[in-house]
Amino acid sequence: MRLAPQLELDRCPHCQVDKPSLRQLWNYETKTHAGHNLRFWVIYGCSRCGGLILAASSSQRGNVTELYPSGINIDEAIPTKARTYLSQALQSLHAPAGAIMLCASSVDAMLKEKGYKNDSLYNRINKAAKDHLVTQEMAQWAHEVRLDANDQRHTDEETILPDESDAKKCVDFVLALGQFLFVLPAQIQSGLMEAKKHS
């Protein structure tokens, strides 16, 4: 990917829309106080969500070497089914009700992976908190995600349709839960194994 009037990304790192229109809005060049490390910076705007993306290169139309935000990568330590639902939720933030349902499915898959397979999702979350698999605060947050998912599946005249902000909050929760249940334990295990090699 190169600095150009249109930035070519597969997805917007903000709204996750596929093949976004990212138009150049501003550019600037910088270097160190000693005149080294010349970089060309360009700010792009997503025509769909209005989010801004900052890209840099060492030459005016060169390959992008820095990108902010860089987008979300879902760690391989999260089990396949849960990771797939979460990935689909990220890709459908522009369809908030669907993204929220996919988030609830990802939470369901994570709990099943940890052995919480029977009963309603609500009760399994409570059991996971009681067993100290998750904190009480995480369980409370999970219930908010789940209740929103129920609202989407069982339409009610009083239900307020979620917006992209609601979907983003759900995705943030599921990413945090995945980190807590799978990614951090995998990193700790890897660190312990590495320490054993050197002792």
Short mmCIF file of C-alpha atoms in Angstrom, two decimals:
data_model
loop_
_atom_site.label_atom_id
_atom_site.label_comp_id
_atom_site.label_asym_id
_atom_site.label_seq_id
_atom_site.Cartn_x
_atom_site.Cartn_y
_atom_site.Cartn_z
CA MET A 1 0.00 0.00 0.00
CA ARG A 2 1.33 3.41 -0.96
CA LEU A 3 0.65 7.02 -0.06
CA ALA A 4 -1.75 8.21 -2.75
CA PRO A 5 -4.82 10.45 -3.09
CA GLN A 6 -6.90 7.37 -2.13
CA LEU A 7 -5.59 4.94 0.51
CA GLU A 8 -6.15 1.31 -0.48
CA LEU A 9 -7.25 -0.70 2.58
CA ASP A 10 -9.38 -3.85 2.67
CA ARG A 11 -11.41 -2.46 5.60
CA CYS A 12 -11.80 0.84 7.42
CA PRO A 13 -10.16 0.41 10.86
CA HIS A 14 -13.03 2.40 12.40
CA CYS A 15 -16.27 1.09 10.86
CA GLN A 16 -14.83 -2.09 9.26
CA VAL A 17 -16.70 -1.43 6.00
CA ASP A 18 -15.31 -3.49 3.12
CA LYS A 19 -13.22 -1.64 0.48
CA PRO A 20 -13.67 1.83 2.03
CA SER A 21 -13.31 5.09 0.15
CA LEU A 22 -10.41 6.74 2.01
CA ARG A 23 -9.70 10.16 0.52
CA GLN A 24 -6.61 12.25 1.33
CA LEU A 25 -7.54 15.27 3.46
CA TRP A 26 -4.17 16.64 4.58
CA ASN A 27 -0.44 16.00 4.26
CA TYR A 28 2.72 17.16 5.98
CA GLU A 29 6.39 16.21 6.17
CA THR A 30 8.53 15.93 9.31
CA LYS A 31 12.12 15.16 10.29
CA THR A 32 14.17 15.11 13.46
CA HIS A 33 15.79 18.24 14.95
CA ALA A 34 19.02 17.15 13.19
CA GLY A 35 17.27 16.88 9.83
CA HIS A 36 17.11 13.06 9.73
CA ASN A 37 14.27 10.52 9.52
CA LEU A 38 12.28 12.37 6.87
CA ARG A 39 8.68 11.17 6.88
CA PHE A 40 5.68 12.12 4.79
CA TRP A 41 2.38 12.03 6.67
CA VAL A 42 -1.10 11.89 5.13
CA ILE A 43 -4.48 11.97 6.87
CA TYR A 44 -7.28 10.11 5.09
CA GLY A 45 -11.00 10.26 5.84
CA CYS A 46 -13.46 7.39 5.48
CA SER A 47 -16.44 8.58 3.43
CA ARG A 48 -18.72 6.12 5.24
CA CYS A 49 -18.01 6.73 8.95
CA GLY A 50 -15.94 9.93 8.91
CA GLY A 51 -13.10 8.24 10.81
CA LEU A 52 -9.58 9.49 10.17
CA ILE A 53 -6.53 7.38 9.35
CA LEU A 54 -2.95 8.62 9.60
CA ALA A 55 -0.38 7.06 7.27
CA ALA A 56 3.35 7.73 6.89
CA SER A 57 6.11 6.85 4.44
CA SER A 58 9.78 7.69 3.96
CA SER A 59 9.01 9.03 0.47
CA GLN A 60 6.21 11.18 -0.89
CA ARG A 61 4.42 8.40 -2.77
CA GLY A 62 6.22 5.52 -1.09
CA ASN A 63 5.05 2.41 0.69
CA VAL A 64 3.19 3.04 3.93
CA THR A 65 5.44 2.26 6.90
CA GLU A 66 3.13 3.48 9.68
CA LEU A 67 -0.66 3.38 9.94
CA TYR A 68 -2.84 4.66 12.81
CA PRO A 69 -5.17 3.10 13.78
CA SER A 70 -3.80 -0.10 12.33
CA GLY A 71 -6.99 -2.13 12.69
CA ILE A 72 -7.89 -4.98 15.01
CA ASN A 73 -6.16 -8.33 14.86
CA ILE A 74 -7.91 -11.19 16.64
CA ASP A 75 -5.35 -13.35 18.43
CA GLU A 76 -5.04 -16.98 17.34
CA ALA A 77 -5.22 -18.03 21.02
CA ILE A 78 -8.98 -17.39 20.88
CA PRO A 79 -10.66 -20.65 19.78
CA THR A 80 -11.72 -20.88 16.14
CA LYS A 81 -15.49 -20.72 16.57
CA ALA A 82 -15.39 -17.77 18.98
CA ARG A 83 -12.76 -16.05 16.82
CA THR A 84 -14.88 -16.52 13.69
CA TYR A 85 -17.99 -15.00 15.31
CA LEU A 86 -15.89 -12.11 16.63
CA SER A 87 -14.30 -11.54 13.22
CA GLN A 88 -17.73 -11.47 11.59
CA ALA A 89 -18.96 -9.03 14.26
CA LEU A 90 -16.03 -6.72 13.47
CA GLN A 91 -16.83 -6.94 9.77
CA SER A 92 -20.47 -6.05 10.36
CA LEU A 93 -20.21 -3.04 12.69
CA HIS A 94 -22.06 -1.11 9.98
CA ALA A 95 -25.02 -3.48 10.70
CA PRO A 96 -25.20 -3.03 14.50
CA ALA A 97 -28.01 -5.49 15.34
CA GLY A 98 -26.23 -8.28 13.48
CA ALA A 99 -22.86 -7.40 15.03
CA ILE A 100 -24.37 -7.57 18.52
CA MET A 101 -25.89 -11.01 17.85
CA LEU A 102 -22.51 -12.23 16.58
CA CYS A 103 -20.85 -10.87 19.74
CA ALA A 104 -23.29 -12.87 21.88
CA SER A 105 -22.50 -15.98 19.80
CA SER A 106 -18.79 -15.41 20.38
CA VAL A 107 -19.32 -15.13 24.16
CA ASP A 108 -21.39 -18.33 24.01
CA ALA A 109 -18.60 -20.15 22.14
CA MET A 110 -15.95 -18.91 24.60
CA LEU A 111 -17.93 -20.17 27.59
CA LYS A 112 -18.52 -23.54 25.92
CA GLU A 113 -14.79 -23.81 25.27
CA LYS A 114 -14.22 -23.34 29.01
CA GLY A 115 -16.70 -26.12 29.82
CA TYR A 116 -19.81 -24.03 30.48
CA LYS A 117 -22.07 -25.83 28.01
CA ASN A 118 -25.41 -26.37 29.71
CA ASP A 119 -28.14 -23.91 30.66
CA SER A 120 -28.88 -20.47 29.26
CA LEU A 121 -26.06 -18.10 28.44
CA TYR A 122 -27.22 -15.82 31.26
CA ASN A 123 -26.92 -18.64 33.82
CA ARG A 124 -23.58 -19.83 32.41
CA ILE A 125 -22.17 -16.32 32.76
CA ASN A 126 -23.34 -16.25 36.39
CA LYS A 127 -21.76 -19.67 37.00
CA ALA A 128 -18.48 -18.53 35.41
CA ALA A 129 -18.44 -15.51 37.75
CA LYS A 130 -19.29 -17.68 40.78
CA ASP A 131 -16.43 -20.05 39.82
CA HIS A 132 -14.09 -17.03 39.40
CA LEU A 133 -13.48 -17.75 35.72
CA VAL A 134 -14.54 -14.14 35.11
CA THR A 135 -14.92 -11.23 37.53
CA GLN A 136 -18.31 -9.99 38.70
CA GLU A 137 -17.74 -6.83 36.65
CA MET A 138 -17.06 -8.85 33.52
CA ALA A 139 -20.22 -10.86 34.16
CA GLN A 140 -22.23 -7.67 34.54
CA TRP A 141 -20.78 -6.36 31.27
CA ALA A 142 -21.52 -9.70 29.58
CA HIS A 143 -25.17 -9.49 30.65
CA GLU A 144 -25.44 -6.11 28.96
CA VAL A 145 -24.09 -7.65 25.74
CA ARG A 146 -26.45 -10.62 26.04
CA LEU A 147 -29.53 -8.53 26.78
CA ASP A 148 -28.85 -6.45 23.69
CA ALA A 149 -28.57 -9.67 21.68
CA ASN A 150 -31.92 -10.85 23.03
CA ASP A 151 -33.45 -7.53 22.04
CA GLN A 152 -32.20 -8.04 18.47
CA ARG A 153 -33.49 -11.60 18.14
CA HIS A 154 -36.86 -11.04 19.81
CA THR A 155 -38.13 -7.81 18.34
CA ASP A 156 -40.31 -5.76 20.62
CA GLU A 157 -42.11 -2.52 19.92
CA GLU A 158 -40.29 -0.86 22.83
CA THR A 159 -36.83 -2.01 21.76
CA ILE A 160 -34.58 0.78 20.56
CA LEU A 161 -32.47 -0.26 17.60
CA PRO A 162 -28.75 -0.25 18.38
CA ASP A 163 -26.33 2.03 16.59
CA GLU A 164 -22.69 1.52 15.62
CA SER A 165 -21.58 2.82 19.01
CA ASP A 166 -23.59 0.07 20.75
CA ALA A 167 -22.09 -2.57 18.46
CA LYS A 168 -18.57 -1.23 19.08
CA LYS A 169 -19.11 -1.51 22.86
CA CYS A 170 -20.12 -5.15 22.43
CA VAL A 171 -17.10 -5.89 20.25
CA ASP A 172 -14.84 -4.20 22.80
CA PHE A 173 -16.26 -6.45 25.52
CA VAL A 174 -15.80 -9.64 23.50
CA LEU A 175 -12.22 -8.66 22.62
CA ALA A 176 -11.53 -8.05 26.33
CA LEU A 177 -13.14 -11.36 27.31
CA GLY A 178 -11.07 -13.21 24.70
CA GLN A 179 -7.92 -11.55 26.03
CA PHE A 180 -8.80 -12.51 29.61
CA LEU A 181 -9.90 -16.10 28.97
CA PHE A 182 -7.48 -17.18 26.23
CA VAL A 183 -4.80 -14.71 25.12
CA LEU A 184 -3.30 -13.79 28.50
CA PRO A 185 -3.22 -17.42 29.74
CA ALA A 186 -1.50 -18.45 26.48
CA GLN A 187 1.07 -15.66 26.88
CA ILE A 188 1.70 -16.65 30.50
CA GLN A 189 2.13 -20.30 29.51
CA SER A 190 4.54 -19.31 26.75
CA GLY A 191 6.51 -17.13 29.18
CA LEU A 192 6.73 -19.95 31.72
CA MET A 193 7.95 -22.39 29.08
CA GLU A 194 10.55 -19.87 27.91
CA ALA A 195 11.73 -19.33 31.49
CA LYS A 196 12.11 -23.10 32.01
CA LYS A 197 14.32 -23.32 28.91
CA HIS A 198 16.72 -20.79 30.40
CA SER A 199 16.85 -22.21 33.93
#
